[in-house]
PDB file of C-alpha atoms and ligand atoms in Angstrom:
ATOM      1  CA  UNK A  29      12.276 -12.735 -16.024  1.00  0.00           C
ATOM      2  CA  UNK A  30       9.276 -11.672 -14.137  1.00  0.00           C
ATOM      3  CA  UNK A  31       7.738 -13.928 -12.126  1.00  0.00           C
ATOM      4  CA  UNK A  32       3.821 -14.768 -12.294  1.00  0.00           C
ATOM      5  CA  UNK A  33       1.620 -17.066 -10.007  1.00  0.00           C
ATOM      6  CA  UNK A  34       1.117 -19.195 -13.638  1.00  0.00           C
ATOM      7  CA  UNK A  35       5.537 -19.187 -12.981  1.00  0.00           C
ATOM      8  CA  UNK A  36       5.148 -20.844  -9.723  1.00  0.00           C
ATOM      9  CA  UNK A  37       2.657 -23.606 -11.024  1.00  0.00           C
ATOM     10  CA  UNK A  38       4.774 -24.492 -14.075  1.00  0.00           C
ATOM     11  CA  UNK A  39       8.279 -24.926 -11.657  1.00  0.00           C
ATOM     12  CA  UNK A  40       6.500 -27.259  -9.450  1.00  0.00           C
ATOM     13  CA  UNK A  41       5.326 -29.224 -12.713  1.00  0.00           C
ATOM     14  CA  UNK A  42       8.744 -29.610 -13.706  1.00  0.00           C
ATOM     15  CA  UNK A  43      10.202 -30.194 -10.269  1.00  0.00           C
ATOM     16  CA  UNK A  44      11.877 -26.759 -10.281  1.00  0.00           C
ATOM     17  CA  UNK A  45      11.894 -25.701  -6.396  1.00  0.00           C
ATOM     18  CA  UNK A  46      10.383 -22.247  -5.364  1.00  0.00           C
ATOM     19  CA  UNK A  47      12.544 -19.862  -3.416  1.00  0.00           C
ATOM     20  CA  UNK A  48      11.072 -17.663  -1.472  1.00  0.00           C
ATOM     21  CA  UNK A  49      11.782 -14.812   1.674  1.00  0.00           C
ATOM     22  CA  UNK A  50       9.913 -12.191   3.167  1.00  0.00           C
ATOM     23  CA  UNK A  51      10.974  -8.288   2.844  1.00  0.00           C
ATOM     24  CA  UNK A  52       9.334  -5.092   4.202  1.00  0.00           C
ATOM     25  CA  UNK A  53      11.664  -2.725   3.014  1.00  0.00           C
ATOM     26  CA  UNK A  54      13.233  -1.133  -0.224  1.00  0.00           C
ATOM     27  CA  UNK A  55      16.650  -2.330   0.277  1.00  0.00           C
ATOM     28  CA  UNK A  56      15.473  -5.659   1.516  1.00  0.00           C
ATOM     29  CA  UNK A  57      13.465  -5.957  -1.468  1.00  0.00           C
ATOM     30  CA  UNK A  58      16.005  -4.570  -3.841  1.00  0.00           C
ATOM     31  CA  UNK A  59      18.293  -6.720  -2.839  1.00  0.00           C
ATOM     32  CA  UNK A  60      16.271 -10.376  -2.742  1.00  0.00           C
ATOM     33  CA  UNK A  61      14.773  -9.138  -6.514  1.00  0.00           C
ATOM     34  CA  UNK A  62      18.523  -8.874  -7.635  1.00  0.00           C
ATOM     35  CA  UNK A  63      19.587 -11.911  -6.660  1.00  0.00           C
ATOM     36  CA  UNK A  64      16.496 -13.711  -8.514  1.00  0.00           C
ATOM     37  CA  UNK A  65      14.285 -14.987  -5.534  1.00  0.00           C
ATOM     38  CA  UNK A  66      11.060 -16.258  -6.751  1.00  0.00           C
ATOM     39  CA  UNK A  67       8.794 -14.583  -4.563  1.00  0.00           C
ATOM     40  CA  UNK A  68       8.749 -12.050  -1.655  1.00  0.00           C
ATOM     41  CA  UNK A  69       6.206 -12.283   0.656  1.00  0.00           C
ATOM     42  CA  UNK A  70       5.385  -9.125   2.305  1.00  0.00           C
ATOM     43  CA  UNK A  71       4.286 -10.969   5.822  1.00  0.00           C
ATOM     44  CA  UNK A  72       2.619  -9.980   8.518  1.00  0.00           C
ATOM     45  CA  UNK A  73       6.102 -11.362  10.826  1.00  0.00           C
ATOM     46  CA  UNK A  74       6.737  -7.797  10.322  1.00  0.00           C
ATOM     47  CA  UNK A  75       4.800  -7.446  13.277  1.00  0.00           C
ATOM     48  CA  UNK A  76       7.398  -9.794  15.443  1.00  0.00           C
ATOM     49  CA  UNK A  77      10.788  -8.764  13.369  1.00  0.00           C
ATOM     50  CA  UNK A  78      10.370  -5.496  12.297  1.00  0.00           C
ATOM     51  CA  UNK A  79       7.871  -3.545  14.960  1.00  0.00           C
ATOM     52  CA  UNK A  80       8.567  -5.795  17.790  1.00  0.00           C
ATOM     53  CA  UNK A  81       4.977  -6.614  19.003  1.00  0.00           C
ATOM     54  CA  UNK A  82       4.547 -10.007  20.845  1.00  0.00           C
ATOM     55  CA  UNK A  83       2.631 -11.301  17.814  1.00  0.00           C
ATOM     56  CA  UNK A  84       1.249 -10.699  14.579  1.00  0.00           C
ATOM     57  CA  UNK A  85      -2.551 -10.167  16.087  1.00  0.00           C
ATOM     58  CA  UNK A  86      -1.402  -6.673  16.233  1.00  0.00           C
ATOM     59  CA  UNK A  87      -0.547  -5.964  12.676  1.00  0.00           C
ATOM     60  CA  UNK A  88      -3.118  -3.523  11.070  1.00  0.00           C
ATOM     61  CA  UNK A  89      -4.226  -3.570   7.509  1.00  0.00           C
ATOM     62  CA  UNK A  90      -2.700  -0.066   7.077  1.00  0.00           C
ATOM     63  CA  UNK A  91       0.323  -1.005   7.834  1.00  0.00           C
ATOM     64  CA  UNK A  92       0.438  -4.005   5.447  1.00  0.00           C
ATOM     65  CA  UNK A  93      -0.824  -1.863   2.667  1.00  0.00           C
ATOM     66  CA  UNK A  94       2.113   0.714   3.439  1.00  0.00           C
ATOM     67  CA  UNK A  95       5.002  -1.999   3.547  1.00  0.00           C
ATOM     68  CA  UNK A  96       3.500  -3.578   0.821  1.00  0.00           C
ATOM     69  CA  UNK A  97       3.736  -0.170  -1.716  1.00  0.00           C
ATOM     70  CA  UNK A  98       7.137   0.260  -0.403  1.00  0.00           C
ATOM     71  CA  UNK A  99       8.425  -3.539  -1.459  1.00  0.00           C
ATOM     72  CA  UNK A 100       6.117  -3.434  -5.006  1.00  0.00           C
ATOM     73  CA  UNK A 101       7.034  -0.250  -6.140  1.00  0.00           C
ATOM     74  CA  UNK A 102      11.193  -1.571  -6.315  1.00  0.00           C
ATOM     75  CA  UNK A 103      10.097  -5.226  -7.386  1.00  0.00           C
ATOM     76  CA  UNK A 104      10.963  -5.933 -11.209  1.00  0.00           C
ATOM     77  CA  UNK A 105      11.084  -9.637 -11.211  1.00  0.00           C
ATOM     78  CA  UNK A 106       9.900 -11.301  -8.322  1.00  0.00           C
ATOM     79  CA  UNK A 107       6.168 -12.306  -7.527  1.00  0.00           C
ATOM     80  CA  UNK A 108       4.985  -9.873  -4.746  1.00  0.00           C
ATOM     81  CA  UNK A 109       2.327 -11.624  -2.280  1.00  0.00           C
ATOM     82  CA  UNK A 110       0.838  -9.150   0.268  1.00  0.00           C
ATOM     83  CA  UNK A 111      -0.019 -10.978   3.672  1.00  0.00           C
ATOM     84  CA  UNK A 112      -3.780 -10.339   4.895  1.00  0.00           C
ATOM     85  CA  UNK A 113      -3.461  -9.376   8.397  1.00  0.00           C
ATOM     86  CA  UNK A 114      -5.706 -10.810  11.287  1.00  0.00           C
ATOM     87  CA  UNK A 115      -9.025  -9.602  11.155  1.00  0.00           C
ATOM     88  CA  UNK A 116      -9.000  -8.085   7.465  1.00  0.00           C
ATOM     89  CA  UNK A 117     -10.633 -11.097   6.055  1.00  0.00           C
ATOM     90  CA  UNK A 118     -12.632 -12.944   8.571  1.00  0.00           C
ATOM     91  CA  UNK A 119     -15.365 -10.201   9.169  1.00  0.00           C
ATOM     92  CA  UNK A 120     -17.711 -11.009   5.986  1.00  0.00           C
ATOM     93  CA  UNK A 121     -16.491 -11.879   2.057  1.00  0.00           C
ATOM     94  CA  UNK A 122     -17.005  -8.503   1.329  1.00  0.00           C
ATOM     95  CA  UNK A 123     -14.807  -6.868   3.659  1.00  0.00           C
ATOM     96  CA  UNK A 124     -12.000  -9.476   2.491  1.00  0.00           C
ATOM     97  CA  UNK A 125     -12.541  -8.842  -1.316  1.00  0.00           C
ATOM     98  CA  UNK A 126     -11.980  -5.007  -0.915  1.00  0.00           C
ATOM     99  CA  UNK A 127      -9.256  -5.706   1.188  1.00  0.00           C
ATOM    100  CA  UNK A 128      -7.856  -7.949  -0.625  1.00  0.00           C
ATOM    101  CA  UNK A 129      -8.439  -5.821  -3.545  1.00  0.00           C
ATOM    102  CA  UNK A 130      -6.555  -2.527  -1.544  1.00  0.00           C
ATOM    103  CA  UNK A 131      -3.341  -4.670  -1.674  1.00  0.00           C
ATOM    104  CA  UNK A 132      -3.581  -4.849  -5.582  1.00  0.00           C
ATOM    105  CA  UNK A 133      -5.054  -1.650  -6.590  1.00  0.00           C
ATOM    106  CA  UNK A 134      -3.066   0.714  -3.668  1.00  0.00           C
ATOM    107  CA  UNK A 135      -0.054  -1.160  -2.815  1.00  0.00           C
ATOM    108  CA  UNK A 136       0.824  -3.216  -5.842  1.00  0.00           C
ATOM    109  CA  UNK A 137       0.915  -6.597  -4.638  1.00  0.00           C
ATOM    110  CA  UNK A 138       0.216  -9.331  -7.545  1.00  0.00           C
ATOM    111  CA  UNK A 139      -1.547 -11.808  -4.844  1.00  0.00           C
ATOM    112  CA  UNK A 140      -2.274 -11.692  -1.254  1.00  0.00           C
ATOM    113  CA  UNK A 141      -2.160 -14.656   1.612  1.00  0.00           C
ATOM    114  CA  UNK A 142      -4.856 -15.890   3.853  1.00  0.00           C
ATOM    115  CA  UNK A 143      -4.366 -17.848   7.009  1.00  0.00           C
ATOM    116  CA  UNK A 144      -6.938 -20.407   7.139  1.00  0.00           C
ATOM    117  CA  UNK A 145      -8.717 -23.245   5.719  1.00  0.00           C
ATOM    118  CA  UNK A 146     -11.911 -24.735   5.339  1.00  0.00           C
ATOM    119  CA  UNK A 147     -13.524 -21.732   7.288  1.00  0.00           C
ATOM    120  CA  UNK A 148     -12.767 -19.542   5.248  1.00  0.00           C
ATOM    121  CA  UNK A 149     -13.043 -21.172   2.044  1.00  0.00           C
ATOM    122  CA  UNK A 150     -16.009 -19.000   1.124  1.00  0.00           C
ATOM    123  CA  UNK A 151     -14.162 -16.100   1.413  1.00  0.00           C
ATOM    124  CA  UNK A 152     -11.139 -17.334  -0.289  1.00  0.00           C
ATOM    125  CA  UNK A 153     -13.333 -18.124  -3.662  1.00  0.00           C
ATOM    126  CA  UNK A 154     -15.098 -14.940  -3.225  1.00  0.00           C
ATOM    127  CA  UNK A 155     -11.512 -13.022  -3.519  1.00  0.00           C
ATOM    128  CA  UNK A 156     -10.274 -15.424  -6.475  1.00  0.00           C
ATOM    129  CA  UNK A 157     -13.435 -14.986  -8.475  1.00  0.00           C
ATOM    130  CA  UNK A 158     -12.448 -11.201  -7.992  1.00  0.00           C
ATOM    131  CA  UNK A 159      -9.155 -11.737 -10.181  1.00  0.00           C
ATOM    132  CA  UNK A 160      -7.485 -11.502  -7.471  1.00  0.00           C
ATOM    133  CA  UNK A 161      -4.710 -14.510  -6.532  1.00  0.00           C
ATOM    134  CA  UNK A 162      -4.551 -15.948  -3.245  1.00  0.00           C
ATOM    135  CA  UNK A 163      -2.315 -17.885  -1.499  1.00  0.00           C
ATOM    136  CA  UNK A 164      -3.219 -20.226   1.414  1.00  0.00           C
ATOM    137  CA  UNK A 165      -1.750 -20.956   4.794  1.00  0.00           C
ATOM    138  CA  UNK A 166      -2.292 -24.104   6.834  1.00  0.00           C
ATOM    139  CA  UNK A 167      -0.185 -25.646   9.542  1.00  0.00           C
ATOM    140  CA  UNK A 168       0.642 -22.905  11.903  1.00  0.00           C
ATOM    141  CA  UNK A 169      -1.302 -20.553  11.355  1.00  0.00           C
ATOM    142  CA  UNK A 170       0.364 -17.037  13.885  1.00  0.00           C
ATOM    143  CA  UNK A 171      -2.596 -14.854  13.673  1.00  0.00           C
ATOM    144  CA  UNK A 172      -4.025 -17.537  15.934  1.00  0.00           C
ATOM    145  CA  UNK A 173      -1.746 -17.999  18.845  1.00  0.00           C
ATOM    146  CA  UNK A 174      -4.064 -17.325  21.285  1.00  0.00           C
ATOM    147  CA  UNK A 175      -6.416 -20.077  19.860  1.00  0.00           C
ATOM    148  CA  UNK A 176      -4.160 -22.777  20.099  1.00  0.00           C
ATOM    149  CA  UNK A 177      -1.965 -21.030  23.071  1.00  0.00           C
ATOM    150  CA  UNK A 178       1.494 -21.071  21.447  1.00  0.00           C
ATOM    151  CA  UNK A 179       3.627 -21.761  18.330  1.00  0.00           C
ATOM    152  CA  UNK A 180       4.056 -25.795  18.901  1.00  0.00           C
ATOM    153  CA  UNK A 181       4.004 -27.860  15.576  1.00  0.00           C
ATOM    154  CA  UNK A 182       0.592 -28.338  13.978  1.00  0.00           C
ATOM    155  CA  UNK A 183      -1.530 -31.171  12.717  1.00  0.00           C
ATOM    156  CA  UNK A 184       0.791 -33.978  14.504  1.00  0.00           C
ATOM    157  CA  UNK A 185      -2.416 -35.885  15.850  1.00  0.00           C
ATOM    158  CA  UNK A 186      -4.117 -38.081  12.433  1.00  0.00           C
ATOM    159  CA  UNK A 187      -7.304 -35.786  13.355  1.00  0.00           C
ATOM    160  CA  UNK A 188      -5.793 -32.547  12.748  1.00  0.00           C
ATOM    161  CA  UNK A 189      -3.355 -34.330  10.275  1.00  0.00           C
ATOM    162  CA  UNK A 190      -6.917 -35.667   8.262  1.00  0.00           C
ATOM    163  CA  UNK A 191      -8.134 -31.922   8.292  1.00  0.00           C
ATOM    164  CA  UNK A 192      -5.223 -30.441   6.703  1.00  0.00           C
ATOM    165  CA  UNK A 193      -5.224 -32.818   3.726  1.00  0.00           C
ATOM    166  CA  UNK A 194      -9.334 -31.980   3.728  1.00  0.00           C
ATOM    167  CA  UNK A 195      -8.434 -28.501   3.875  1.00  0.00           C
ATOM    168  CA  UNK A 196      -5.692 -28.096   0.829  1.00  0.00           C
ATOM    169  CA  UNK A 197      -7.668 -29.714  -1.199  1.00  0.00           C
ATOM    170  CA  UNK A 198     -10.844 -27.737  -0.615  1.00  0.00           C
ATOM    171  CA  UNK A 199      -8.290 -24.109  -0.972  1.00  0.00           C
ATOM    172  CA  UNK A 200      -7.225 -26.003  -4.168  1.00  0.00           C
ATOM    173  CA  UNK A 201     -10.624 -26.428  -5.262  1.00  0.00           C
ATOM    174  CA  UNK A 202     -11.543 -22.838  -4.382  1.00  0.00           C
ATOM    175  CA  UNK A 203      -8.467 -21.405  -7.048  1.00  0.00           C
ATOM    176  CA  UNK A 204      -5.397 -20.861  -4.705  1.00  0.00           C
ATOM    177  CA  UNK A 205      -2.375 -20.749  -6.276  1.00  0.00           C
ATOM    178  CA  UNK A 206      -0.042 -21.728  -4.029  1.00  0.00           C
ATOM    179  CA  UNK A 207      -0.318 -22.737  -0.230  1.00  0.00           C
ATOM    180  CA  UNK A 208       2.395 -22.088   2.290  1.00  0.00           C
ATOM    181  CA  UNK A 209       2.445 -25.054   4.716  1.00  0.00           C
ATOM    182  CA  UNK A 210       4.160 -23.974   8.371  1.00  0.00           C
ATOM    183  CA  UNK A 211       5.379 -25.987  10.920  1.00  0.00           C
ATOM    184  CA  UNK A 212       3.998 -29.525  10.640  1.00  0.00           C
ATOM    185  CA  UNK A 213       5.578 -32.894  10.119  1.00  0.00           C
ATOM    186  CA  UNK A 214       7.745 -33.882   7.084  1.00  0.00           C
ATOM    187  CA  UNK A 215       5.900 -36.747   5.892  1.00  0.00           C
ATOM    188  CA  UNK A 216       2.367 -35.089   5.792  1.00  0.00           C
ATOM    189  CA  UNK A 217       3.830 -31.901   3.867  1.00  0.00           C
ATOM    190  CA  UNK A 218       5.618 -34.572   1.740  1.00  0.00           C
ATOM    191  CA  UNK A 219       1.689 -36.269   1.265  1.00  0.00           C
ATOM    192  CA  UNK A 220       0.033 -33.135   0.689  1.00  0.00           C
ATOM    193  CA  UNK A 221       2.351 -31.512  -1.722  1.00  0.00           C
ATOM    194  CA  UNK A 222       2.107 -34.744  -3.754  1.00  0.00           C
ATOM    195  CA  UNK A 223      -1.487 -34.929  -3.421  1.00  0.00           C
ATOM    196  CA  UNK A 224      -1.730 -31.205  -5.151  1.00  0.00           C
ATOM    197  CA  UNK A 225      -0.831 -29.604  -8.591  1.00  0.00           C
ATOM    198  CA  UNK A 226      -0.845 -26.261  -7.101  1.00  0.00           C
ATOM    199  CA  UNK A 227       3.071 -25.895  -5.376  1.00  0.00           C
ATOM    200  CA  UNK A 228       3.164 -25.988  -1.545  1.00  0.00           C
ATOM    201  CA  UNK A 229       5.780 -23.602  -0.072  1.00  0.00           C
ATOM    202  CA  UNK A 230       6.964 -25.071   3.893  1.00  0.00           C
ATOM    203  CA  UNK A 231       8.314 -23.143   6.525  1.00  0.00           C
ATOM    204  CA  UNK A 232       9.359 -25.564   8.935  1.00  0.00           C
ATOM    205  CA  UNK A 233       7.734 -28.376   7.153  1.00  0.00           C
ATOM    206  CA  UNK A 234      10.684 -30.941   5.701  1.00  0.00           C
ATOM    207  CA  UNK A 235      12.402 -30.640   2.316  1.00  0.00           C
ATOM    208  CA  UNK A 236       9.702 -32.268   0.441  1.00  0.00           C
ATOM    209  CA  UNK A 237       7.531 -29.398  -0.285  1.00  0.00           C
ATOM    210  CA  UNK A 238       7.595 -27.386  -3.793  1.00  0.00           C
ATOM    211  CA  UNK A 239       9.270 -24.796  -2.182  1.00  0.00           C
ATOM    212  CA  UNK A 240      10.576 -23.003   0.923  1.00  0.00           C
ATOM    213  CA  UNK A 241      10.158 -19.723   2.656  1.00  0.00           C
ATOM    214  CA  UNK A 242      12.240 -18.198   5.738  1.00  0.00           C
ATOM    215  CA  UNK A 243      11.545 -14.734   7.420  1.00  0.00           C
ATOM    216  CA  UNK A 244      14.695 -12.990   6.143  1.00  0.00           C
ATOM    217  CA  UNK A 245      15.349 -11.426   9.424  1.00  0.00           C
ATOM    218  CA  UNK A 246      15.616 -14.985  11.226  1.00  0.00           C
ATOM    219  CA  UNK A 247      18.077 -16.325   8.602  1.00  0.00           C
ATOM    220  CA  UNK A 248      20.015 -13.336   8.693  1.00  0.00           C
ATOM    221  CA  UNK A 249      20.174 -13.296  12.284  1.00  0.00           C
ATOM    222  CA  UNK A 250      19.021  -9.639  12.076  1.00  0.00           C
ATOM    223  CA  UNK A 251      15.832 -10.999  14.700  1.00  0.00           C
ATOM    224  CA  UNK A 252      17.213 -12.407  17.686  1.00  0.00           C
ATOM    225  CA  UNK A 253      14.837 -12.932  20.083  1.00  0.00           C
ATOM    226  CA  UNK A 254      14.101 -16.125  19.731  1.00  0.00           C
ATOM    227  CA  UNK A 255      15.080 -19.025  16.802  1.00  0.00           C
ATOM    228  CA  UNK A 256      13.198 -21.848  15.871  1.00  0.00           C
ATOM    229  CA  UNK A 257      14.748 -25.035  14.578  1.00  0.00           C
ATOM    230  CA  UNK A 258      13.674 -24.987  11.269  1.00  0.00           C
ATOM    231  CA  UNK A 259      15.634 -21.439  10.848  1.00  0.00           C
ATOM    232  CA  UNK A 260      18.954 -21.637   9.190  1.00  0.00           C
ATOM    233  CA  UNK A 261      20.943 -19.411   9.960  1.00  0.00           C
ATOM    234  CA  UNK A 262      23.086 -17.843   6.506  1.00  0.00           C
ATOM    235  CA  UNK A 263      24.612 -14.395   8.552  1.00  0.00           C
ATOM    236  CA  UNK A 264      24.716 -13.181  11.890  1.00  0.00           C
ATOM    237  CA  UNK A 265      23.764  -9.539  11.011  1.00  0.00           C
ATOM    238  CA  UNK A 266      22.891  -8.564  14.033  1.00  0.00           C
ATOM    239  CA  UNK A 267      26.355  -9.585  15.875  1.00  0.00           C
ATOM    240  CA  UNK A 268      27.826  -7.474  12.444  1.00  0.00           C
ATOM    241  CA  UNK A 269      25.554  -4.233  13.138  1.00  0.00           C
ATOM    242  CA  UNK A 270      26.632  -3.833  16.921  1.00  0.00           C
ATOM    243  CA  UNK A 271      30.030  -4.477  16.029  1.00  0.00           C
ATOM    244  CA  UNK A 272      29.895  -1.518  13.084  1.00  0.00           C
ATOM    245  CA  UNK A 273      28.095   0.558  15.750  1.00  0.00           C
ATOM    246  CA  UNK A 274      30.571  -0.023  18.476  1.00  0.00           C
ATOM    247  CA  UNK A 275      33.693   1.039  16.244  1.00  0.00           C
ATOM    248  CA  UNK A 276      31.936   4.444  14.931  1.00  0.00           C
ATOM    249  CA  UNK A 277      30.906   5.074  18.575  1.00  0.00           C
ATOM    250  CA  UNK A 278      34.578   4.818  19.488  1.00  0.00           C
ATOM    251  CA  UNK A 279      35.680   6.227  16.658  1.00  0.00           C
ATOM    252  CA  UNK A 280      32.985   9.496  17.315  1.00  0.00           C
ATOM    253  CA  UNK A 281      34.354   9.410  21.258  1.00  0.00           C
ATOM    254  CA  UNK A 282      38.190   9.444  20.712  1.00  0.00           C
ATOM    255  CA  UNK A 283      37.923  12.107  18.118  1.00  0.00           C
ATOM    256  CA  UNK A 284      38.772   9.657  15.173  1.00  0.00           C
ATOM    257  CA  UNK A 285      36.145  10.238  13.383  1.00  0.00           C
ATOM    258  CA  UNK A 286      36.029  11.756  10.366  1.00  0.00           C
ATOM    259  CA  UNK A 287      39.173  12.080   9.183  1.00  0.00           C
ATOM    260  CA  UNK A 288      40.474  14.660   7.210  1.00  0.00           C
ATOM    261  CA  UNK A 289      39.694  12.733   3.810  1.00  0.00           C
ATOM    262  CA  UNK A 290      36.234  12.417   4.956  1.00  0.00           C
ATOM    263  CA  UNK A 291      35.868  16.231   5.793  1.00  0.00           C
ATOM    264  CA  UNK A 292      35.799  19.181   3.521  1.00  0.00           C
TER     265      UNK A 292
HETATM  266  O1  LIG B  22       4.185 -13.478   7.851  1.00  0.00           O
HETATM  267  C1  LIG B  22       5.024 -14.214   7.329  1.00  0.00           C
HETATM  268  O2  LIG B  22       6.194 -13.870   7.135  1.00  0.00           O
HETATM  269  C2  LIG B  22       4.591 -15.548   6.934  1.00  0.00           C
HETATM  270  C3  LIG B  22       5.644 -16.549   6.630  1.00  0.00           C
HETATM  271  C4  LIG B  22       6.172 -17.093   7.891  1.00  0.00           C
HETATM  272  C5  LIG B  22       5.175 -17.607   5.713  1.00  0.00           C
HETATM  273  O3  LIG B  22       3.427 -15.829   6.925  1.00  0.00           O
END
């Protein structure tokens, strides 16, 4: 059944949790849409995972749009959420609501995410009142590590604990649909997600949010580079693909391969 942003508000009202994963790619997206994920979030982690930059700073809008065509266009059921990359929304609301509007209209994306809160709540409304859905992003927020000068876990002081609450609510207020809290303590997403009808989807933030989100690569242990803690690992893909790779290679090199039922 296909999946709508009105889908994700009516699980969390009857306590149904939201599953969701990131994908960049037609099989990756063919694949998580078969086996009846709720929502695949076209991230900007692409920049880390799949291009191998340091961080996501580097992740153009272009870029986005093009993954974003690629995963929408072999989506039937799933709820398709293109992420705003840094500096495609924090220019002026304009900017953002053409932007924002290039992910729906050009890459077929039913909703796009914004990192941010109470700064760029203007914006945020100004997108909405467009028709088109946003989802919000508190916590962590990657797009600005070199802000806060690393990936430690947000909002664990009761100042920047007080300003997340402030700052759901107000995205709340301003028509998100959803917000995706990442990497801060258990008890506040626990508060927060209670204190909102809108479902909260945590990465890193406890089992008492609506819902939870990994970056497919990490769980599959495709991305090895580094792990954090909250990343369960369900395959070690990577371990899998040089293994696979090593055999052909020797296979190729002893003259094994192909045989003659593989040849014409
Ligand atoms: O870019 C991304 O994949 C994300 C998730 C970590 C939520 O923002």
């Amino acid at each position: 059944m296909k999946k709508t942003t009105a889908t994700l508000v009516e699980m969390k009202a009857r306590g149904e949790k939201i599953a969701a994963l990131t994908a960049y790619d037609y099989v990756m997206a063919a694949i998580l849409d078969e086996i009846g994920i709720d929502l695949i979030l076209v991230g900007d982690s692409l920049g880390t995972v799949f291009a191998g930059y340091q961080t996501t700073v580097q992740v153009t809008l272009e870029q986005m749009l093009y993954h974003t065509r690629i995963v929408s266009q072999h989506v039937k059921n799933a709820l398709v959420v293109g992420d705003m990359p840094f500096m495609s929304f924090q220019i002026s609301p304009d900017e953002a609501v053409r932007n924002a509007g290039r992910f729906l209209q050009e890459a077929g994306a039913e909703a796009v995410k914004l990192e941010g809160g109470e700064e760029i709540a203007p914006t945020v409304k100004r997108i909405v009142d467009a028709g088109i859905p946003v989802m919000g992003h508190l916590g962590l927020l990657p797009q600005s590590v070199h802000k806060f000068g690393g990936y430690a876990v947000r909002a664990r002081s009761s100042q920047e604990a007080e300003k997340l609450r402030k700052d759901a609510k107000i995205l709340q207020e301003c028509g998100v649909f959803s917000i995706v809290l990442e990497k801060i303590p258990r008890q506040l997403a626990r508060e927060v997600s209670e204190s909102l009808t809108i479902p909260t989807v945590g990465i890193g933030a406890g089992p008492h949010c609506d819902g939870q989100i990994l970056v497919t690569h990490d769980m599959l242990g495709l991305f090895e580079r580094f792990r954090p803690r909250f990343v369960r690992r369900y395959a070690e893909l990577s371990k899998q693909i040089r293994q696979a790779c090593t055999a052909y290679l020797q296979d190729v090199k002893r003259g094994k391969f192909p045989s003659l039922e593989e040849s014409f």
